[in-house]
Amino acid sequence: MFNGIVSIRNKNGEEKVKIERPGSSLSPVWSICWNPSRDEHNDVLAVADWGQRLSFFQLSGKQIGKDRVLNFDPCCVSYFSKGEYILMGGSDKQVSLYTKDGVRLGTIGDQSSWVWTCKVKPDSNYVAIGCQDGTISFYQLIFSTVHGLYKDRYAYRDSMTDVIVQHLITEQKVRIKCRELVKKIAIYKNRLAIQLPEKILIYELYSDDSSDMHYRVKEKIAKKFECNLLVVCSDHIILCQEKRLQCLSFNGVKEREWLMESLIRYIKVIGGPSGREGLLVGLKNGQILKIFVDNLFAIVLLKQSTAVRCLDMSASRNKLAVVDENDTCLVYDIHTKELLFQSAPMYQYLERKMFKEAYQIACLGVTDTDWKELAMEALEGLEFETAKKAFTRVRDLRYLELISSIEERKKRGESNNELFLADVYAYQGKFHEAAKLYRKSGHESLALDMYTDLRMFDYAKDFLGSGDPKDTKMLITKQADWAKNINEPKAAAEMYISAGEHMKAIEISGDHGWVDMLIDIARKLDKAEREPLSKCAYYFKRLDNHGYAAETYMKIGDLKALVHLHVETQRWEEAFSLSEKHPEFKDDVYVPYAQWLAENDRFEEAQKAFHKAGRQSEAVKVLEQLTHNAVVESRFNDAAYYYWMLSMQCLDIAQENEQQKTEMLQKFHHFQHLAELYHVYHSIHRYTEEPFSFHLPETLFNISRFLLHSLTKETPLGISKVNTLFALAKQSKALGAYKLARHAYDKLQGLQIPARFQKSIELGSLTIRSKPFHDSEELVPLCYRCSTNNPLLNNLGNVCINCRQPFVFSASSYEVLHLVEFYLEEGITDEEAVALIDLEAPRLKKREDKWQEMASDGAQTLRFDDNTDIIEEDDPFTAKLSFEQGGSEFVPVIVNRAVLRSMSRRDVLIKRWPKPLQWQYFRSLLPDASITMCPSCFQMFHSEDYELLVLQHNCCPYCRRRIDESNQ
């Protein structure tokens, strides 16, 4: 901050550490930077202020070391990517380089105005500088290697301010911290000289032990020297300044000076007595001199034509090795000045094709580049043994495999050197030369293969000639493969067609949706080529092109595939037409058609289709799955309808299959029962789940009672006893059936109640205790056979507690209908019974009845317009209603021919079940109430309710039979 305080905060802006520095109020902080190094043990923050100081702090706020005085106002601080150096610039109009500890190393660049920003390019040595006058400068920093070597001791600069001395044999290392920029290093025996910006330090070993690594300062020369090279001897240091050599004592006193003809490029101490050491000096003009530190005169050893880069003398003092500026090593005899050896002769041998001699020279020591050159030249000269040795030196496995292959071929008797050389040229990338040799040696096919593999098809065509057309096809196919790989599918497909590779062309066209190209291929193919034509048809199907697919299947005569095509695309008319012409495909058409109808809720049509295909069992399975789904999804009205459909399917199977008759009839009754339960529960579910009620309280009361009495054994999936008892309790309480309501609330206490009903049920359970413990008499159901009032809660279920006669309920309001079921005496068939009833023998009546019979859409309706209490004076059926009192078994009403003859057709409702079921007969006992029975599902309704429901839904509310359908 401007007040000199450093505040360290988290990403939310909350202050974690506050650094207050001495005198900070007079030292505004102008730049800070974190050290990005991951090698540091602690996070380090560099802080530069306008008190002209550089400080370092840990994350905890603790200062590291002392403040560094800068002598200028810093405006920017920036670390290198790895945190090893710091850049800093400001009012001194320059950017300086510092160590990570704040030691100044030097100036990077002088500017004409204040430096406000400086940054290092990540993971590089490039520096960008921005100044106040708007200029941007870009510098590259080059960190040269500063080092010295003497026998087994190697000294080098580290971190710009340290010197590390390494023993090359024991690998011991010692670090000497100079805390200033190390400019030059020289090492000789037990001496070590380090040049710093303002002084030269002379170190010596503690002992004469060859493995001793402990250095101590011997002398300091507190002078600033400008030199190109630095050498240390036992008692002197040698400074090189371009053409001038100076010999100084360790006290800094200049003792001697030598002036050379040319720039000095290299100095080497070659030993000698202490204080009289000899030096080798190499000049840029190629001259090599020998100098003794105690002698003013230099001795010229020899002069060569090229500049000297490095030199050394042999231990015997007889030979001189020189490396020149061309990286050529030359060895001279010191006495005769004769050139004994240089690395260049290897190439002279190569020029003369003397590969073995060149290899011998190379073994004396050459670079990897020289080895590769030797290997290639020997390989082209077919000198495989030398080439193998040279390639082994550079570990080139690729060419070693080639040589091994050629040697194997030679063992098998091949001797065509032109062919071997062509292979070599091909490996070297000299393809045109290789092709010429292939042609010359009579192997044009190899040139064709080579150019084809290289995708150089224009050159490959030159080697086709008038040969085998298979080669032309192969070339076009490979060219097409290449076009496909480089993502040019159109060209590839066309090439495949011209090459006769129709399958590949079809696959490309199909994958890219090119219908026009596919149909062109299909129409050009012969009908005998079934595989490519079938592939075309497959792609036409996948691309939703039914017409072309059908055309293709017709071409190859695959009628079964054509049928499946019509079925998959749901083109049923074409499928039906085909199945009529070819009946063997009947199952392939009608079974999927039926499944499609069932999935689209067209179950009656699906039933007919399954029946036509002879697959009743599959129809049952589909309906069972749909029914289960409807229950799981709480579509109980649909579930009731599906179960009714299932029951009728089972009845059809029982009618046609004698072996499954018993099983199917059991399923019929079971599904009929479930259909009625789900039909009833649909109203209960809507009452408990929806905010408004669609039924009168009396209807909900009757529905709840009916359902409760029907759930005596087990509760089907999806039907909730809690919902049933809850609806019954609510409606019973509202209608005055307090005893039944109390029973329902008591039953609810033993069940797991949803949270949304909890409060209402608890309140109802309490308030019902204040009501009388009896039910309203108006709600008590009457048995029309024995005229007994039945309790609202009947342990026997939906039957009379006295005569055990099953109640017949209205399928809408679920009131007990005034109907009594009767059975035929043994020996009377259904047809005879109907004929006897239709006779309507006259009976003596007290007054004339005013009956009206209405029949519409197959529904049977009885309507009596006169309020007559007595139907007839002597009704034989009434006598049959009597039974033996006190019995626990149900005694059905059985009528004979005389009773049937006495009945009126208008009083009887008949459920005309198909075989193998028996018809059911019901007699109406109250002529003043009209009853309607659906001719499809045989459910009974009050006529007014049925008419209203049919007007609302345009179909039977139970079986969904439309009113415009005829009774079948």
mmCIF file of N, CA and C in Angstrom, residues 315-422:
data_model
loop_
_atom_site.group_PDB
_atom_site.id
_atom_site.type_symbol
_atom_site.label_atom_id
_atom_site.label_comp_id
_atom_site.label_asym_id
_atom_site.label_seq_id
_atom_site.Cartn_x
_atom_site.Cartn_y
_atom_site.Cartn_z
ATOM 1 N N ALA A 315 51.583 -35.525 -22.971
ATOM 2 C CA ALA A 315 52.360 -35.665 -21.737
ATOM 3 C C ALA A 315 53.858 -35.754 -22.016
ATOM 4 N N SER A 316 54.221 -36.249 -23.206
ATOM 5 C CA SER A 316 55.648 -36.382 -23.559
ATOM 6 C C SER A 316 56.215 -35.098 -24.138
ATOM 7 N N ARG A 317 55.394 -34.071 -24.303
ATOM 8 C CA ARG A 317 55.796 -32.795 -24.868
ATOM 9 C C ARG A 317 56.260 -32.924 -26.319
ATOM 10 N N ASN A 318 55.821 -33.963 -27.029
ATOM 11 C CA ASN A 318 56.245 -34.199 -28.413
ATOM 12 C C ASN A 318 55.151 -33.848 -29.420
ATOM 13 N N LYS A 319 53.877 -33.890 -28.995
ATOM 14 C CA LYS A 319 52.773 -33.676 -29.928
ATOM 15 C C LYS A 319 51.879 -32.545 -29.422
ATOM 16 N N LEU A 320 51.325 -31.835 -30.381
ATOM 17 C CA LEU A 320 50.446 -30.708 -30.086
ATOM 18 C C LEU A 320 49.113 -30.927 -30.821
ATOM 19 N N ALA A 321 48.034 -30.934 -30.052
ATOM 20 C CA ALA A 321 46.696 -31.116 -30.640
ATOM 21 C C ALA A 321 45.986 -29.771 -30.682
ATOM 22 N N VAL A 322 45.399 -29.449 -31.859
ATOM 23 C CA VAL A 322 44.732 -28.168 -32.054
ATOM 24 C C VAL A 322 43.340 -28.413 -32.653
ATOM 25 N N VAL A 323 42.349 -27.732 -32.095
ATOM 26 C CA VAL A 323 41.005 -27.720 -32.703
ATOM 27 C C VAL A 323 40.819 -26.350 -33.314
ATOM 28 N N ASP A 324 40.548 -26.315 -34.647
ATOM 29 C CA ASP A 324 40.417 -25.008 -35.299
ATOM 30 C C ASP A 324 38.970 -24.574 -35.365
ATOM 31 N N GLU A 325 38.752 -23.430 -36.007
ATOM 32 C CA GLU A 325 37.405 -22.858 -36.058
ATOM 33 C C GLU A 325 36.457 -23.673 -36.938
ATOM 34 N N ASN A 326 36.984 -24.634 -37.696
ATOM 35 C CA ASN A 326 36.146 -25.515 -38.525
ATOM 36 C C ASN A 326 35.831 -26.823 -37.812
ATOM 37 N N ASP A 327 36.110 -26.869 -36.512
ATOM 38 C CA ASP A 327 35.893 -28.072 -35.698
ATOM 39 C C ASP A 327 36.717 -29.252 -36.199
ATOM 40 N N THR A 328 37.869 -28.934 -36.754
ATOM 41 C CA THR A 328 38.762 -29.995 -37.213
ATOM 42 C C THR A 328 39.892 -30.152 -36.201
ATOM 43 N N CYS A 329 40.121 -31.382 -35.823
ATOM 44 C CA CYS A 329 41.207 -31.668 -34.873
ATOM 45 C C CYS A 329 42.489 -32.001 -35.670
ATOM 46 N N LEU A 330 43.555 -31.247 -35.361
ATOM 47 C CA LEU A 330 44.831 -31.457 -36.051
ATOM 48 C C LEU A 330 45.900 -31.786 -35.012
ATOM 49 N N VAL A 331 46.715 -32.776 -35.292
ATOM 50 C CA VAL A 331 47.792 -33.203 -34.394
ATOM 51 C C VAL A 331 49.135 -32.979 -35.099
ATOM 52 N N TYR A 332 50.028 -32.222 -34.432
ATOM 53 C CA TYR A 332 51.340 -31.874 -35.013
ATOM 54 C C TYR A 332 52.465 -32.478 -34.192
ATOM 55 N N ASP A 333 53.565 -32.721 -34.867
ATOM 56 C CA ASP A 333 54.820 -33.058 -34.192
ATOM 57 C C ASP A 333 55.509 -31.734 -33.852
ATOM 58 N N ILE A 334 55.744 -31.501 -32.531
ATOM 59 C CA ILE A 334 56.284 -30.207 -32.102
ATOM 60 C C ILE A 334 57.671 -29.955 -32.691
ATOM 61 N N HIS A 335 58.460 -30.978 -32.807
ATOM 62 C CA HIS A 335 59.837 -30.791 -33.250
ATOM 63 C C HIS A 335 59.922 -30.581 -34.756
ATOM 64 N N THR A 336 59.191 -31.413 -35.535
ATOM 65 C CA THR A 336 59.297 -31.331 -36.998
ATOM 66 C C THR A 336 58.231 -30.429 -37.597
ATOM 67 N N LYS A 337 57.241 -30.014 -36.813
ATOM 68 C CA LYS A 337 56.106 -29.182 -37.270
ATOM 69 C C LYS A 337 55.241 -29.917 -38.309
ATOM 70 N N GLU A 338 55.395 -31.224 -38.398
ATOM 71 C CA GLU A 338 54.650 -32.013 -39.389
ATOM 72 C C GLU A 338 53.235 -32.308 -38.861
ATOM 73 N N LEU A 339 52.256 -32.252 -39.751
ATOM 74 C CA LEU A 339 50.863 -32.622 -39.407
ATOM 75 C C LEU A 339 50.752 -34.134 -39.400
ATOM 76 N N LEU A 340 50.522 -34.678 -38.210
ATOM 77 C CA LEU A 340 50.468 -36.132 -38.086
ATOM 78 C C LEU A 340 49.072 -36.690 -38.401
ATOM 79 N N PHE A 341 48.060 -35.970 -38.040
ATOM 80 C CA PHE A 341 46.705 -36.537 -38.176
ATOM 81 C C PHE A 341 45.689 -35.412 -38.113
ATOM 82 N N GLN A 342 44.596 -35.624 -38.869
ATOM 83 C CA GLN A 342 43.435 -34.742 -38.693
ATOM 84 C C GLN A 342 42.189 -35.545 -39.032
ATOM 85 N N SER A 343 41.053 -35.058 -38.541
ATOM 86 C CA SER A 343 39.807 -35.832 -38.716
ATOM 87 C C SER A 343 39.344 -35.830 -40.161
ATOM 88 N N ALA A 344 39.763 -34.884 -40.968
ATOM 89 C CA ALA A 344 39.303 -34.797 -42.349
ATOM 90 C C ALA A 344 39.687 -35.972 -43.223
ATOM 91 N N PRO A 345 40.782 -36.706 -43.046
ATOM 92 C CA PRO A 345 41.159 -37.796 -43.953
ATOM 93 C C PRO A 345 40.094 -38.860 -44.133
ATOM 94 N N MET A 346 39.183 -39.010 -43.190
ATOM 95 C CA MET A 346 38.130 -40.013 -43.374
ATOM 96 C C MET A 346 37.337 -39.733 -44.649
ATOM 97 N N TYR A 347 37.094 -38.462 -44.920
ATOM 98 C CA TYR A 347 36.327 -38.112 -46.105
ATOM 99 C C TYR A 347 37.142 -38.325 -47.382
ATOM 100 N N GLN A 348 38.432 -38.195 -47.240
ATOM 101 C CA GLN A 348 39.270 -38.471 -48.411
ATOM 102 C C GLN A 348 39.183 -39.945 -48.802
ATOM 103 N N TYR A 349 39.151 -40.803 -47.786
ATOM 104 C CA TYR A 349 38.976 -42.226 -48.071
ATOM 105 C C TYR A 349 37.599 -42.502 -48.669
ATOM 106 N N LEU A 350 36.611 -41.777 -48.172
ATOM 107 C CA LEU A 350 35.250 -41.977 -48.688
ATOM 108 C C LEU A 350 35.173 -41.571 -50.150
ATOM 109 N N GLU A 351 35.848 -40.477 -50.507
ATOM 110 C CA GLU A 351 35.834 -40.046 -51.897
ATOM 111 C C GLU A 351 36.454 -41.097 -52.814
ATOM 112 N N ARG A 352 37.415 -41.856 -52.295
ATOM 113 C CA ARG A 352 38.085 -42.886 -53.087
ATOM 114 C C ARG A 352 37.404 -44.256 -52.949
ATOM 115 N N LYS A 353 36.257 -44.274 -52.244
ATOM 116 C CA LYS A 353 35.493 -45.511 -52.013
ATOM 117 C C LYS A 353 36.297 -46.531 -51.207
ATOM 118 N N MET A 354 37.215 -46.049 -50.375
ATOM 119 C CA MET A 354 38.030 -46.926 -49.518
ATOM 120 C C MET A 354 37.347 -46.974 -48.147
ATOM 121 N N PHE A 355 36.289 -47.759 -48.088
ATOM 122 C CA PHE A 355 35.410 -47.714 -46.918
ATOM 123 C C PHE A 355 36.044 -48.350 -45.688
ATOM 124 N N LYS A 356 36.794 -49.413 -45.877
ATOM 125 C CA LYS A 356 37.406 -50.073 -44.721
ATOM 126 C C LYS A 356 38.450 -49.170 -44.076
ATOM 127 N N GLU A 357 39.256 -48.462 -44.930
ATOM 128 C CA GLU A 357 40.247 -47.541 -44.384
ATOM 129 C C GLU A 357 39.565 -46.372 -43.681
ATOM 130 N N ALA A 358 38.474 -45.890 -44.282
ATOM 131 C CA ALA A 358 37.720 -44.794 -43.650
ATOM 132 C C ALA A 358 37.165 -45.235 -42.299
ATOM 133 N N TYR A 359 36.743 -46.495 -42.232
ATOM 134 C CA TYR A 359 36.217 -47.012 -40.959
ATOM 135 C C TYR A 359 37.325 -47.040 -39.905
ATOM 136 N N GLN A 360 38.525 -47.417 -40.294
ATOM 137 C CA GLN A 360 39.639 -47.457 -39.344
ATOM 138 C C GLN A 360 39.937 -46.055 -38.811
ATOM 139 N N ILE A 361 39.898 -45.049 -39.703
ATOM 140 C CA ILE A 361 40.110 -43.673 -39.254
ATOM 141 C C ILE A 361 38.999 -43.253 -38.296
ATOM 142 N N ALA A 362 37.753 -43.620 -38.627
ATOM 143 C CA ALA A 362 36.622 -43.233 -37.788
ATOM 144 C C ALA A 362 36.722 -43.837 -36.401
ATOM 145 N N CYS A 363 37.327 -45.023 -36.320
ATOM 146 C CA CYS A 363 37.464 -45.673 -35.014
ATOM 147 C C CYS A 363 38.378 -44.889 -34.075
ATOM 148 N N LEU A 364 39.207 -44.000 -34.654
ATOM 149 C CA LEU A 364 40.081 -43.181 -33.806
ATOM 150 C C LEU A 364 39.298 -42.087 -33.091
ATOM 151 N N GLY A 365 38.108 -41.796 -33.546
ATOM 152 C CA GLY A 365 37.264 -40.817 -32.868
ATOM 153 C C GLY A 365 36.697 -39.789 -33.809
ATOM 154 N N VAL A 366 35.417 -39.919 -34.178
ATOM 155 C CA VAL A 366 34.726 -38.923 -34.999
ATOM 156 C C VAL A 366 33.339 -38.709 -34.407
ATOM 157 N N THR A 367 32.658 -37.717 -34.913
ATOM 158 C CA THR A 367 31.318 -37.387 -34.401
ATOM 159 C C THR A 367 30.276 -38.353 -34.965
ATOM 160 N N ASP A 368 29.066 -38.297 -34.384
ATOM 161 C CA ASP A 368 27.965 -39.134 -34.878
ATOM 162 C C ASP A 368 27.622 -38.788 -36.320
ATOM 163 N N THR A 369 27.754 -37.506 -36.656
ATOM 164 C CA THR A 369 27.468 -37.101 -38.041
ATOM 165 C C THR A 369 28.445 -37.769 -39.004
ATOM 166 N N ASP A 370 29.722 -37.847 -38.612
ATOM 167 C CA ASP A 370 30.719 -38.520 -39.449
ATOM 168 C C ASP A 370 30.398 -39.998 -39.600
ATOM 169 N N TRP A 371 29.984 -40.625 -38.514
ATOM 170 C CA TRP A 371 29.613 -42.047 -38.575
ATOM 171 C C TRP A 371 28.441 -42.279 -39.527
ATOM 172 N N LYS A 372 27.450 -41.391 -39.476
ATOM 173 C CA LYS A 372 26.292 -41.535 -40.366
ATOM 174 C C LYS A 372 26.713 -41.363 -41.820
ATOM 175 N N GLU A 373 27.605 -40.404 -42.076
ATOM 176 C CA GLU A 373 28.077 -40.184 -43.437
ATOM 177 C C GLU A 373 28.830 -41.416 -43.942
ATOM 178 N N LEU A 374 29.690 -41.979 -43.095
ATOM 179 C CA LEU A 374 30.416 -43.185 -43.458
ATOM 180 C C LEU A 374 29.445 -44.333 -43.737
ATOM 181 N N ALA A 375 28.449 -44.500 -42.889
ATOM 182 C CA ALA A 375 27.481 -45.593 -43.051
ATOM 183 C C ALA A 375 26.731 -45.464 -44.366
ATOM 184 N N MET A 376 26.277 -44.248 -44.698
ATOM 185 C CA MET A 376 25.510 -44.036 -45.919
ATOM 186 C C MET A 376 26.375 -44.272 -47.165
ATOM 187 N N GLU A 377 27.588 -43.748 -47.123
ATOM 188 C CA GLU A 377 28.470 -43.931 -48.280
ATOM 189 C C GLU A 377 28.788 -45.412 -48.495
ATOM 190 N N ALA A 378 29.044 -46.130 -47.402
ATOM 191 C CA ALA A 378 29.336 -47.558 -47.525
ATOM 192 C C ALA A 378 28.127 -48.331 -48.024
ATOM 193 N N LEU A 379 26.940 -47.904 -47.581
ATOM 194 C CA LEU A 379 25.720 -48.588 -48.013
ATOM 195 C C LEU A 379 25.481 -48.376 -49.501
ATOM 196 N N GLU A 380 25.666 -47.142 -49.962
ATOM 197 C CA GLU A 380 25.497 -46.865 -51.384
ATOM 198 C C GLU A 380 26.582 -47.556 -52.214
ATOM 199 N N GLY A 381 27.756 -47.765 -51.611
ATOM 200 C CA GLY A 381 28.811 -48.495 -52.304
ATOM 201 C C GLY A 381 28.668 -49.996 -52.163
ATOM 202 N N LEU A 382 27.534 -50.441 -51.540
ATOM 203 C CA LEU A 382 27.225 -51.860 -51.345
ATOM 204 C C LEU A 382 28.286 -52.571 -50.502
ATOM 205 N N GLU A 383 28.993 -51.816 -49.669
ATOM 206 C CA GLU A 383 29.941 -52.394 -48.717
ATOM 207 C C GLU A 383 29.164 -52.610 -47.413
ATOM 208 N N PHE A 384 28.388 -53.692 -47.384
ATOM 209 C CA PHE A 384 27.416 -53.884 -46.315
ATOM 210 C C PHE A 384 28.060 -54.137 -44.963
ATOM 211 N N GLU A 385 29.222 -54.780 -44.960
ATOM 212 C CA GLU A 385 29.876 -55.087 -43.681
ATOM 213 C C GLU A 385 30.273 -53.797 -42.962
ATOM 214 N N THR A 386 30.923 -52.878 -43.711
ATOM 215 C CA THR A 386 31.316 -51.593 -43.120
ATOM 216 C C THR A 386 30.084 -50.775 -42.743
ATOM 217 N N ALA A 387 29.075 -50.783 -43.625
ATOM 218 C CA ALA A 387 27.849 -50.029 -43.345
ATOM 219 C C ALA A 387 27.170 -50.539 -42.070
ATOM 220 N N LYS A 388 27.153 -51.879 -41.922
ATOM 221 C CA LYS A 388 26.529 -52.448 -40.718
ATOM 222 C C LYS A 388 27.255 -51.980 -39.461
ATOM 223 N N LYS A 389 28.613 -51.981 -39.486
ATOM 224 C CA LYS A 389 29.377 -51.552 -38.320
ATOM 225 C C LYS A 389 29.120 -50.077 -38.005
ATOM 226 N N ALA A 390 29.066 -49.264 -39.060
ATOM 227 C CA ALA A 390 28.854 -47.827 -38.854
ATOM 228 C C ALA A 390 27.445 -47.542 -38.329
ATOM 229 N N PHE A 391 26.448 -48.217 -38.896
ATOM 230 C CA PHE A 391 25.075 -48.022 -38.413
ATOM 231 C C PHE A 391 24.912 -48.545 -36.983
ATOM 232 N N THR A 392 25.668 -49.579 -36.633
ATOM 233 C CA THR A 392 25.636 -50.082 -35.258
ATOM 234 C C THR A 392 26.170 -49.022 -34.300
ATOM 235 N N ARG A 393 27.190 -48.263 -34.748
ATOM 236 C CA ARG A 393 27.753 -47.205 -33.911
ATOM 237 C C ARG A 393 26.692 -46.149 -33.568
ATOM 238 N N VAL A 394 25.878 -45.785 -34.560
ATOM 239 C CA VAL A 394 24.875 -44.731 -34.334
ATOM 240 C C VAL A 394 23.513 -45.319 -33.971
ATOM 241 N N ARG A 395 23.427 -46.650 -33.829
ATOM 242 C CA ARG A 395 22.226 -47.359 -33.376
ATOM 243 C C ARG A 395 21.017 -47.065 -34.270
ATOM 244 N N ASP A 396 21.228 -47.133 -35.572
ATOM 245 C CA ASP A 396 20.148 -46.914 -36.534
ATOM 246 C C ASP A 396 19.562 -48.266 -36.920
ATOM 247 N N LEU A 397 18.503 -48.676 -36.217
ATOM 248 C CA LEU A 397 17.928 -50.010 -36.422
ATOM 249 C C LEU A 397 17.263 -50.141 -37.783
ATOM 250 N N ARG A 398 16.738 -49.019 -38.296
ATOM 251 C CA ARG A 398 16.024 -49.087 -39.573
ATOM 252 C C ARG A 398 16.952 -49.559 -40.691
ATOM 253 N N TYR A 399 18.139 -48.961 -40.802
ATOM 254 C CA TYR A 399 19.074 -49.356 -41.858
ATOM 255 C C TYR A 399 19.713 -50.703 -41.554
ATOM 256 N N LEU A 400 19.858 -51.033 -40.263
ATOM 257 C CA LEU A 400 20.394 -52.352 -39.923
ATOM 258 C C LEU A 400 19.437 -53.449 -40.380
ATOM 259 N N GLU A 401 18.127 -53.205 -40.271
ATOM 260 C CA GLU A 401 17.143 -54.174 -40.768
ATOM 261 C C GLU A 401 17.240 -54.319 -42.278
ATOM 262 N N LEU A 402 17.466 -53.177 -42.993
ATOM 263 C CA LEU A 402 17.617 -53.235 -44.450
ATOM 264 C C LEU A 402 18.833 -54.072 -44.837
ATOM 265 N N ILE A 403 19.964 -53.823 -44.157
ATOM 266 C CA ILE A 403 21.179 -54.577 -44.480
ATOM 267 C C ILE A 403 20.975 -56.057 -44.200
ATOM 268 N N SER A 404 20.335 -56.381 -43.088
ATOM 269 C CA SER A 404 20.067 -57.774 -42.750
ATOM 270 C C SER A 404 19.198 -58.436 -43.813
ATOM 271 N N SER A 405 18.198 -57.688 -44.309
ATOM 272 C CA SER A 405 17.317 -58.227 -45.353
ATOM 273 C C SER A 405 18.090 -58.506 -46.635
ATOM 274 N N ILE A 406 18.951 -57.565 -47.009
ATOM 275 C CA ILE A 406 19.733 -57.760 -48.236
ATOM 276 C C ILE A 406 20.676 -58.954 -48.103
ATOM 277 N N GLU A 407 21.296 -59.097 -46.941
ATOM 278 C CA GLU A 407 22.201 -60.228 -46.718
ATOM 279 C C GLU A 407 21.447 -61.550 -46.804
ATOM 280 N N GLU A 408 20.240 -61.608 -46.278
ATOM 281 C CA GLU A 408 19.442 -62.828 -46.377
ATOM 282 C C GLU A 408 19.132 -63.148 -47.840
ATOM 283 N N ARG A 409 18.796 -62.116 -48.615
ATOM 284 C CA ARG A 409 18.487 -62.339 -50.029
ATOM 285 C C ARG A 409 19.725 -62.822 -50.788
ATOM 286 N N LYS A 410 20.882 -62.288 -50.419
ATOM 287 C CA LYS A 410 22.127 -62.731 -51.077
ATOM 288 C C LYS A 410 22.413 -64.196 -50.758
ATOM 289 N N LYS A 411 22.094 -64.607 -49.538
ATOM 290 C CA LYS A 411 22.283 -66.016 -49.177
ATOM 291 C C LYS A 411 21.374 -66.924 -49.990
ATOM 292 N N ARG A 412 20.177 -66.394 -50.357
ATOM 293 C CA ARG A 412 19.232 -67.204 -51.141
ATOM 294 C C ARG A 412 19.584 -67.214 -52.623
ATOM 295 N N GLY A 413 20.657 -66.513 -52.988
ATOM 296 C CA GLY A 413 21.106 -66.577 -54.374
ATOM 297 C C GLY A 413 20.884 -65.329 -55.181
ATOM 298 N N GLU A 414 20.281 -64.300 -54.636
ATOM 299 C CA GLU A 414 20.090 -63.060 -55.379
ATOM 300 C C GLU A 414 21.432 -62.349 -55.508
ATOM 301 N N SER A 415 21.664 -61.797 -56.691
ATOM 302 C CA SER A 415 22.960 -61.145 -56.919
ATOM 303 C C SER A 415 22.825 -59.857 -57.723
ATOM 304 N N ASN A 416 21.599 -59.335 -57.845
ATOM 305 C CA ASN A 416 21.377 -58.137 -58.642
ATOM 306 C C ASN A 416 21.680 -56.905 -57.783
ATOM 307 N N ASN A 417 22.899 -56.375 -57.980
ATOM 308 C CA ASN A 417 23.314 -55.217 -57.175
ATOM 309 C C ASN A 417 22.478 -53.977 -57.462
ATOM 310 N N GLU A 418 21.979 -53.843 -58.686
ATOM 311 C CA GLU A 418 21.137 -52.694 -59.015
ATOM 312 C C GLU A 418 19.842 -52.724 -58.204
ATOM 313 N N LEU A 419 19.316 -53.940 -57.998
ATOM 314 C CA LEU A 419 18.097 -54.071 -57.197
ATOM 315 C C LEU A 419 18.375 -53.731 -55.730
ATOM 316 N N PHE A 420 19.539 -54.200 -55.227
ATOM 317 C CA PHE A 420 19.909 -53.871 -53.840
ATOM 318 C C PHE A 420 20.079 -52.359 -53.683
ATOM 319 N N LEU A 421 20.741 -51.732 -54.661
ATOM 320 C CA LEU A 421 20.968 -50.292 -54.580
ATOM 321 C C LEU A 421 19.641 -49.526 -54.681
ATOM 322 N N ALA A 422 18.706 -50.049 -55.471
ATOM 323 C CA ALA A 422 17.381 -49.416 -55.568
ATOM 324 C C ALA A 422 16.684 -49.420 -54.209
#
